[in-house]
Coordinates of C-alpha atoms and ligand atoms in Angstrom, one line a residue:
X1 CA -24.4 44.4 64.0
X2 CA -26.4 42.8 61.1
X3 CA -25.3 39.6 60.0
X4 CA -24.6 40.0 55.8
X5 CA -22.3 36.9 55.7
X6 CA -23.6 33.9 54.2
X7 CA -22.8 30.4 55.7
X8 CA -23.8 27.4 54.1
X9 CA -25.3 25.5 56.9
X10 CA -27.5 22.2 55.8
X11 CA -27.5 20.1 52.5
X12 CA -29.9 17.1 51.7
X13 CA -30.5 15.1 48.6
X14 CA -33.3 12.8 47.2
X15 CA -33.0 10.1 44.3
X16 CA -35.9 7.9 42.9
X17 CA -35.7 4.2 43.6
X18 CA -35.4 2.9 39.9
X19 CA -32.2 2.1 38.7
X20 CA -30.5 2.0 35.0
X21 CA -27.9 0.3 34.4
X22 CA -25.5 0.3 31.2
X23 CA -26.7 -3.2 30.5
X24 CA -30.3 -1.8 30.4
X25 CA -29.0 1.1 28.1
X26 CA -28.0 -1.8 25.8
X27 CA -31.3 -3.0 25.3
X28 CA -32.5 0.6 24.1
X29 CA -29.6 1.7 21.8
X30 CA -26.0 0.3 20.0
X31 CA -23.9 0.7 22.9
X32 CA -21.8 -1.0 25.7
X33 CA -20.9 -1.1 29.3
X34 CA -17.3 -1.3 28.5
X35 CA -17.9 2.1 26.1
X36 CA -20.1 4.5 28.4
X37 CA -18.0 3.6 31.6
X38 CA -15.0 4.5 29.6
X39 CA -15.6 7.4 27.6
X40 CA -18.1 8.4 30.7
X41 CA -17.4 7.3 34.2
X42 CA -21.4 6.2 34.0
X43 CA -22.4 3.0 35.6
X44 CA -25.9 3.1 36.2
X45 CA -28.2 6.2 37.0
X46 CA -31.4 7.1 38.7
X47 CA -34.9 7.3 36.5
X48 CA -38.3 9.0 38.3
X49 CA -41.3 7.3 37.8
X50 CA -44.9 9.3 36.3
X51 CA -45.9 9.6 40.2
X52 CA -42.4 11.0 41.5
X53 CA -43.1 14.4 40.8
X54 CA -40.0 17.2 40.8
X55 CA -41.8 19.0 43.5
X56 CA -41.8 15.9 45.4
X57 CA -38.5 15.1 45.0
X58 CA -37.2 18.2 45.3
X59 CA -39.5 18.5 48.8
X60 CA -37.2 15.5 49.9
X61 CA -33.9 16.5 49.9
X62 CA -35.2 20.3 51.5
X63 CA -36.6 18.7 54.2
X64 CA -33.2 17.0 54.7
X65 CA -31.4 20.2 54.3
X66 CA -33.6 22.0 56.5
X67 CA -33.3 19.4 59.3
X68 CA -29.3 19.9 59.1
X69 CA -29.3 23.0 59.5
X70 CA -31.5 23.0 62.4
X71 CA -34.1 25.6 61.5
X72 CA -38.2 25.4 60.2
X73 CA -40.2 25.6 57.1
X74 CA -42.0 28.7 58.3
X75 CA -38.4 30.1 59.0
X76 CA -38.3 30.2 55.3
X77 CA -37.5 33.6 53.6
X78 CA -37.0 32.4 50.5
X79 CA -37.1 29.1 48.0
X80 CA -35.2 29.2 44.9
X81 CA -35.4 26.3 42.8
X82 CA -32.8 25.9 40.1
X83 CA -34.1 23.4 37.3
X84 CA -34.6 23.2 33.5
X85 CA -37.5 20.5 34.2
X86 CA -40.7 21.9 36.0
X87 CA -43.9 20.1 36.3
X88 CA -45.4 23.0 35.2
X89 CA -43.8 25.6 32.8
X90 CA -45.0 28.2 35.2
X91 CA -42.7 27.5 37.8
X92 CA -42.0 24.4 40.4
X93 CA -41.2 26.3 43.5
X94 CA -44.3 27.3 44.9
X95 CA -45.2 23.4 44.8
X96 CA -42.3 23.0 46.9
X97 CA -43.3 25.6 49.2
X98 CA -46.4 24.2 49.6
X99 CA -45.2 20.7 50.1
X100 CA -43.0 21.8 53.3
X101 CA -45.5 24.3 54.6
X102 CA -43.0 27.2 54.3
X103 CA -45.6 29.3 54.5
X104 CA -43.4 32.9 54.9
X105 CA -41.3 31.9 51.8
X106 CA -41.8 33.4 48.6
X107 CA -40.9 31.1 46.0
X108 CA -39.8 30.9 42.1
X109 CA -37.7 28.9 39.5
X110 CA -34.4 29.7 38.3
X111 CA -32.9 28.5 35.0
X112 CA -29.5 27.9 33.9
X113 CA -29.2 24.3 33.4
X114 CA -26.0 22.6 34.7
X115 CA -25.2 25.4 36.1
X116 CA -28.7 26.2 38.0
X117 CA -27.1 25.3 41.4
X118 CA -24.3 27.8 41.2
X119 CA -25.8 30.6 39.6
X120 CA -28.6 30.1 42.1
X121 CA -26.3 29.9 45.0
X122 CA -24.7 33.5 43.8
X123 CA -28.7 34.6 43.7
X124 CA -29.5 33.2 47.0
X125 CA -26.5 35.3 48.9
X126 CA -27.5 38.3 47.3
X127 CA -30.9 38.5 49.3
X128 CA -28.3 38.0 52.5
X129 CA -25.7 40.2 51.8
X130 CA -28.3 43.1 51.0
X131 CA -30.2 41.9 54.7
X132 CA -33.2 41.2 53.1
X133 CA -33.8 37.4 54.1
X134 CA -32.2 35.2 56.6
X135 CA -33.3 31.8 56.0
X136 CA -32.8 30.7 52.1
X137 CA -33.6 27.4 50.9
X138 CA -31.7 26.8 47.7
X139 CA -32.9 23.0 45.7
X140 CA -31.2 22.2 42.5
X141 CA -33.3 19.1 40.8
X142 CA -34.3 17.9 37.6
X143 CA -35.8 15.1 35.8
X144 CA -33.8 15.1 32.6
X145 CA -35.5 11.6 31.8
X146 CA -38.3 13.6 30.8
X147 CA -36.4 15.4 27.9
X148 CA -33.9 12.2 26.6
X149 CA -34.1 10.8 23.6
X150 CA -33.9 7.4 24.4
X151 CA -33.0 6.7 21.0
X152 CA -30.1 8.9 20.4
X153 CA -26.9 6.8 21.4
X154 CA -25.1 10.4 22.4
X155 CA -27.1 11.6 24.8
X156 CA -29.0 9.0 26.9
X157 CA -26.4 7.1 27.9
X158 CA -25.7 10.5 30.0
X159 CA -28.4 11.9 32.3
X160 CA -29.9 10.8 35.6
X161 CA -32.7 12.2 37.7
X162 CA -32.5 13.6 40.7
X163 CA -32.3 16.5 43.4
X164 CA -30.4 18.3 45.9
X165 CA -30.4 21.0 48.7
X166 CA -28.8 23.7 50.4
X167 CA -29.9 26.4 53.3
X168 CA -28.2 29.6 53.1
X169 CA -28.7 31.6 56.2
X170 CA -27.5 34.8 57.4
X171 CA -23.8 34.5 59.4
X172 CA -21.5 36.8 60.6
X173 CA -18.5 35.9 59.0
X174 CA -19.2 35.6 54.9
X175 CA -18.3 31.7 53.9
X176 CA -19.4 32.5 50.2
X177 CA -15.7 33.7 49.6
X178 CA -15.3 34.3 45.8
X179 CA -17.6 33.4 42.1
X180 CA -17.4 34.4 38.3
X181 CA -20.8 33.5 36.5
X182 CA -20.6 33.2 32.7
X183 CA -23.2 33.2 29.9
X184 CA -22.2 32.5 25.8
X185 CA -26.0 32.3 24.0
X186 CA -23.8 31.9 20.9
X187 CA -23.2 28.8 21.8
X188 CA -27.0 27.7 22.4
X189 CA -26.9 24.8 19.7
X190 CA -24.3 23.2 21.3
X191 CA -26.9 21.7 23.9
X192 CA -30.3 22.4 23.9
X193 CA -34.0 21.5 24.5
X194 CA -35.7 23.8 21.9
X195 CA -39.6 24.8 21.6
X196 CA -40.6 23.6 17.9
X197 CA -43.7 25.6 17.2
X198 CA -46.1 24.9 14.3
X199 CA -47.5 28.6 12.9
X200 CA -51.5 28.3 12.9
X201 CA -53.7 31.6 11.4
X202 CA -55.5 32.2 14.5
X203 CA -57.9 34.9 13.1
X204 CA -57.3 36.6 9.6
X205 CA -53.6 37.9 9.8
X206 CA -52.9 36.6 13.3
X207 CA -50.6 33.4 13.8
X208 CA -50.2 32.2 16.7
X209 CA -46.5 29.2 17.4
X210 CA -48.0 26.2 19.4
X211 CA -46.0 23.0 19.8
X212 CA -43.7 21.0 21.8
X213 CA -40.3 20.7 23.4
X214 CA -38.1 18.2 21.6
X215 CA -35.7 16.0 23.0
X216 CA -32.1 17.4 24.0
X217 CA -29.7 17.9 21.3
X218 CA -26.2 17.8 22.0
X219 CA -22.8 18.2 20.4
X220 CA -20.8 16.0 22.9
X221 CA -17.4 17.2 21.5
X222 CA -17.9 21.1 21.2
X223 CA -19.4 20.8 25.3
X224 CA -16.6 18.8 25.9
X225 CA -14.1 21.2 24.9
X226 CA -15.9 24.0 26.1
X227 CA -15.9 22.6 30.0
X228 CA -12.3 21.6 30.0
X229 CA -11.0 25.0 28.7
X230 CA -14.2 27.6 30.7
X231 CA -14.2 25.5 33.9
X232 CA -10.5 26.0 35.1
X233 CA -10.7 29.6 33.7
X234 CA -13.5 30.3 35.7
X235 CA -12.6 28.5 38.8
X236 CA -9.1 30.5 38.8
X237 CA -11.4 33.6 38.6
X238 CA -13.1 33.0 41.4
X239 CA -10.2 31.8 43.7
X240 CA -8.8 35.3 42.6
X241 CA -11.7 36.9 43.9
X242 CA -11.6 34.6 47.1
X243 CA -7.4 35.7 47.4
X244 CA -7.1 31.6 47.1
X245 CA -4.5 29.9 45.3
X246 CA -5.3 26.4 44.0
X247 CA -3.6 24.7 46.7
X248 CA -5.6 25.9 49.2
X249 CA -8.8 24.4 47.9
X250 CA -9.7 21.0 50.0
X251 CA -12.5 19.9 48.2
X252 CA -13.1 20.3 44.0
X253 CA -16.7 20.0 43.8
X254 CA -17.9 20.1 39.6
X255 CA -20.9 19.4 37.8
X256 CA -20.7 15.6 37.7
X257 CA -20.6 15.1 33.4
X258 CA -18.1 13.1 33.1
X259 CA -15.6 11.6 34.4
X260 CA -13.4 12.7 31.8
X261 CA -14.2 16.6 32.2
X262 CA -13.7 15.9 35.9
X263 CA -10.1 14.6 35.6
X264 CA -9.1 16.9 32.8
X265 CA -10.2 20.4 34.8
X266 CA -8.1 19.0 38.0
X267 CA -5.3 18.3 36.0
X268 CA -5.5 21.7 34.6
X269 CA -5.6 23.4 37.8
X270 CA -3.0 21.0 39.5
X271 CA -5.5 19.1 42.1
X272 CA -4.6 15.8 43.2
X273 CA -6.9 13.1 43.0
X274 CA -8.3 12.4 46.4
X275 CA -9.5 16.4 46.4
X276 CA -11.7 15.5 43.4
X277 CA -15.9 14.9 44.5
X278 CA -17.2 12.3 42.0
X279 CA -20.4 10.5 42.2
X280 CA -20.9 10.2 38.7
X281 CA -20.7 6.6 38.5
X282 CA -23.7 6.1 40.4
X283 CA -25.9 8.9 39.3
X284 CA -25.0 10.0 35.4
X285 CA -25.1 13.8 35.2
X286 CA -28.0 14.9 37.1
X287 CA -27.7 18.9 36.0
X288 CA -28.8 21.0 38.5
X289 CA -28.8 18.7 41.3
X290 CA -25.7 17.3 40.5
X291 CA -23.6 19.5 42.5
X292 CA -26.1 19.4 46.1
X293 CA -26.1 15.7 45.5
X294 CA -22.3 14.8 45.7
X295 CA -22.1 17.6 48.4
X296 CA -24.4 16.4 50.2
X297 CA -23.6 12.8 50.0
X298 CA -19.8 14.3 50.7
X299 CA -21.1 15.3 53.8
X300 CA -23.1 13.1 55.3
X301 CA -20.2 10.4 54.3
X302 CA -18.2 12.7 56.9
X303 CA -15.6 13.6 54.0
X304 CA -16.4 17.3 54.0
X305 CA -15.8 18.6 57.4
X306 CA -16.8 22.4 58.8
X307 CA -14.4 24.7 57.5
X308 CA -13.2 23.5 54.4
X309 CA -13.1 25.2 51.8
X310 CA -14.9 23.8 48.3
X311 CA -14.3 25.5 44.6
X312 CA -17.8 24.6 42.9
X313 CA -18.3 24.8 39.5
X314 CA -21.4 24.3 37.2
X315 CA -21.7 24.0 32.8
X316 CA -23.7 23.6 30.4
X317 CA -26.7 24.9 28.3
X318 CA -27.0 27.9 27.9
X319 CA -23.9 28.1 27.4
X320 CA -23.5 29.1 30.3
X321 CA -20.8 28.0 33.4
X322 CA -19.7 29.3 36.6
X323 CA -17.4 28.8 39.9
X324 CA -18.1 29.5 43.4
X325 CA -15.4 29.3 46.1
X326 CA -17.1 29.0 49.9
X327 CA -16.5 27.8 53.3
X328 CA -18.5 24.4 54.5
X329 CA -20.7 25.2 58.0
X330 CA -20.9 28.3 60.0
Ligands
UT7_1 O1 -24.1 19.0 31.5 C1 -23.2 19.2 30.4 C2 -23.6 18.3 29.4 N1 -22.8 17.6 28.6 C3 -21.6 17.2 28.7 O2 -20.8 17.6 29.5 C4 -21.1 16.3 27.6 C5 -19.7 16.5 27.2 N2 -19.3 15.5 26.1 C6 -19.0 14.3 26.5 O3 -19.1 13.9 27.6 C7 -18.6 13.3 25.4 O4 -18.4 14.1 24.2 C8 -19.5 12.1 25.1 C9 -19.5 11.2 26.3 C10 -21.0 12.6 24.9 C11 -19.1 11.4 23.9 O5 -17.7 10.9 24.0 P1 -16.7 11.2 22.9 O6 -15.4 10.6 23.3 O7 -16.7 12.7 22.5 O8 -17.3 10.3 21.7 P2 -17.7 10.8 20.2 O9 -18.9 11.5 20.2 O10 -16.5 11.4 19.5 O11 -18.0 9.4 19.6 C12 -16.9 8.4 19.3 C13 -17.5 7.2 18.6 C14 -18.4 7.6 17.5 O12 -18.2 6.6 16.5 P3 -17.3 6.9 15.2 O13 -18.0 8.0 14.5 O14 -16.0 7.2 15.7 O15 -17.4 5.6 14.4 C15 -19.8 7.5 18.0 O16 -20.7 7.2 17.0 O17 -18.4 6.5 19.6 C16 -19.7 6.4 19.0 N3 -20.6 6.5 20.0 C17 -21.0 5.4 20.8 N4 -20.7 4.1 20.8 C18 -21.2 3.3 21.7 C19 -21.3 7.6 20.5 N5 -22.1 7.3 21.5 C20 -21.9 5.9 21.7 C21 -22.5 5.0 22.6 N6 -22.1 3.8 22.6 N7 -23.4 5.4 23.6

């Protein structure tokens, strides 16, 4: 019988050393302690250095990953690597690849912001359920430092670097029970990172656009109000798909923005406290790796256990957000 189920069956995370505090942010920009860890959940967050490279990063927490869930590198179908903040524009994950020495894997970015992880979890099962790979590494990462304007009071009091893992692997029983993915490019200016191009006459009647990236823009209020009305929705899609009811969810597992959104979307759906996964405090909203980070570090801290079941849910540029509903373990 082939194996088409998907099981979820190693997780591993990687954060740079330097630290940034609130009281640091205070030094930058007119703010406060008192204000971000109110209105945010944010104490301090996690800054890569010039020589801490994505790939490298990123390289970290899969090795973790890989070692829980027992297999090699070369057992490697496939690396998918959700992020909005390559080293190179081409594409991080073949760096990745390389680092581990997956040499079977073929390898390539994915893109969909704070909500890369999910989006590329949904991708990742795909290639399982259709039996064309086994062995899928899955790394959701970014190094939003790169991209803040350190200035703007809004936004940098907000992001954190950092990256996380999964392996998907093959399973007979399918542990990837329900999801609803969700895209609104009407929405773009609500959060973006845009390409401003100058136009240069290349040759007589030929422009070429060459530029930068500037600095995220963000309306804070409009995303705000979009996560706490699309994540519940979303979330109750995929536990319909999943034949799940609410109650039945052990662990609610969302994009770590803030504390705020977190409290506001269980409320909504009518989950208790204790069910709620927050690392925020510690870590500022990471993006892609924000979700394989507190699942991981949920893991490892023995919280999550084999079996239980997890509603996920990513948001953000894009817009775009998402739910998935799956089963910890084999
Ligand atoms: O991955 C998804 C990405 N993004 C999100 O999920 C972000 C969603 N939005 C948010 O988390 C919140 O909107 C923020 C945390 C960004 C802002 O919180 P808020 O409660 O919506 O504050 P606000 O923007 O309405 O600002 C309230 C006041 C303003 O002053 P006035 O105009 O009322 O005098 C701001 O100028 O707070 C001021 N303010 C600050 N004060 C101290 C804004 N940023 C700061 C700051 N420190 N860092």
């Amino acid at each position: 019988m082939q194996n088409t189920g998907i099981a979820i069956t190693g997780s591993g995370s990687a954060i740079p050393a330097t630290f940034l505090d609130n009281q640091g942010l205070t030094k930058l920009v007119e703010t406060s302690d008192e204000w971000i860890i109110t209105r945010t959940g944010i104490r301090q967050r996690r800054i890569a250095k010039k020589d801490e490279s994505l790939a490298a990063l990123a390289a970290t927490a899969s090795k973790r990953a890989i070692a829980m869930a027992g297999i090699t590198p070369p057992e490697l179908d496939l690396i998918l690597l959700a992020t909005s903040t390559p080293d190179d524009l081409f594409g991080s994950a073949c760096q990745i690849q390389a680092l581990l020495g997956a040499t079977r894997a073929v390898a390539f970015d994915l893109t969909a912001a704070c909500s890369g992880f999910v989006f590329g979890l949904v991708t990742a099962a795909q290639f399982i359920k259709t039996n064309v790979y086994k062995n899928v590494l899955l790394v959701g990462a970014d190094i939003l430092s790169r991209w803040v304007n350190w200035q703007d009071r809004r936004t940098c009091i907000l992001f954190g670097d950092a990256a996380g893992a999964v392996v998907l692997q093959a399973n007979q029983s399918d542990r990837l029970l329900g999801f609803e993915l969700k895209s609104d490019g009407s929405q773009n200016n609500c959060l973006n990172l845009p390409f401003h191009g100058q136009s240069k006459e290349l040759t007589p009647g030929v422009f070429i656009s060459q530029g930068n990236f500037q600095p995220i823009t963000m309306n804070g209020k409009e995303v705000y109000r979009f996560a706490v009305q699309k994540v519940p929705e979303v979330i109750d899609k995929a536990l319909f798909r999943a034949n799940l009811c609410a109650e039945q969810i052990d662990w609610l597992l969302l994009h770590q923005a803030n504390q705020r959104i977190l409290d506001a979307v269980a409320q909504r759906l009518n989950i208790p406290q204790q069910k709620v996964i927050s690392n925020i405090a510690y870590y500022g909203n990471t993006s892609a790796a924000s979700i394989p980070l507190a699942l991981d570090e949920a893991v490892r801290q023995g919280k999550i256990k084999s079996n239980d079941i997890i509603a996920a849910s990513g948001f953000g540029a894009g817009l775009t957000w998402g739910a998935a509903i799956f089963q910890w373990g084999r």
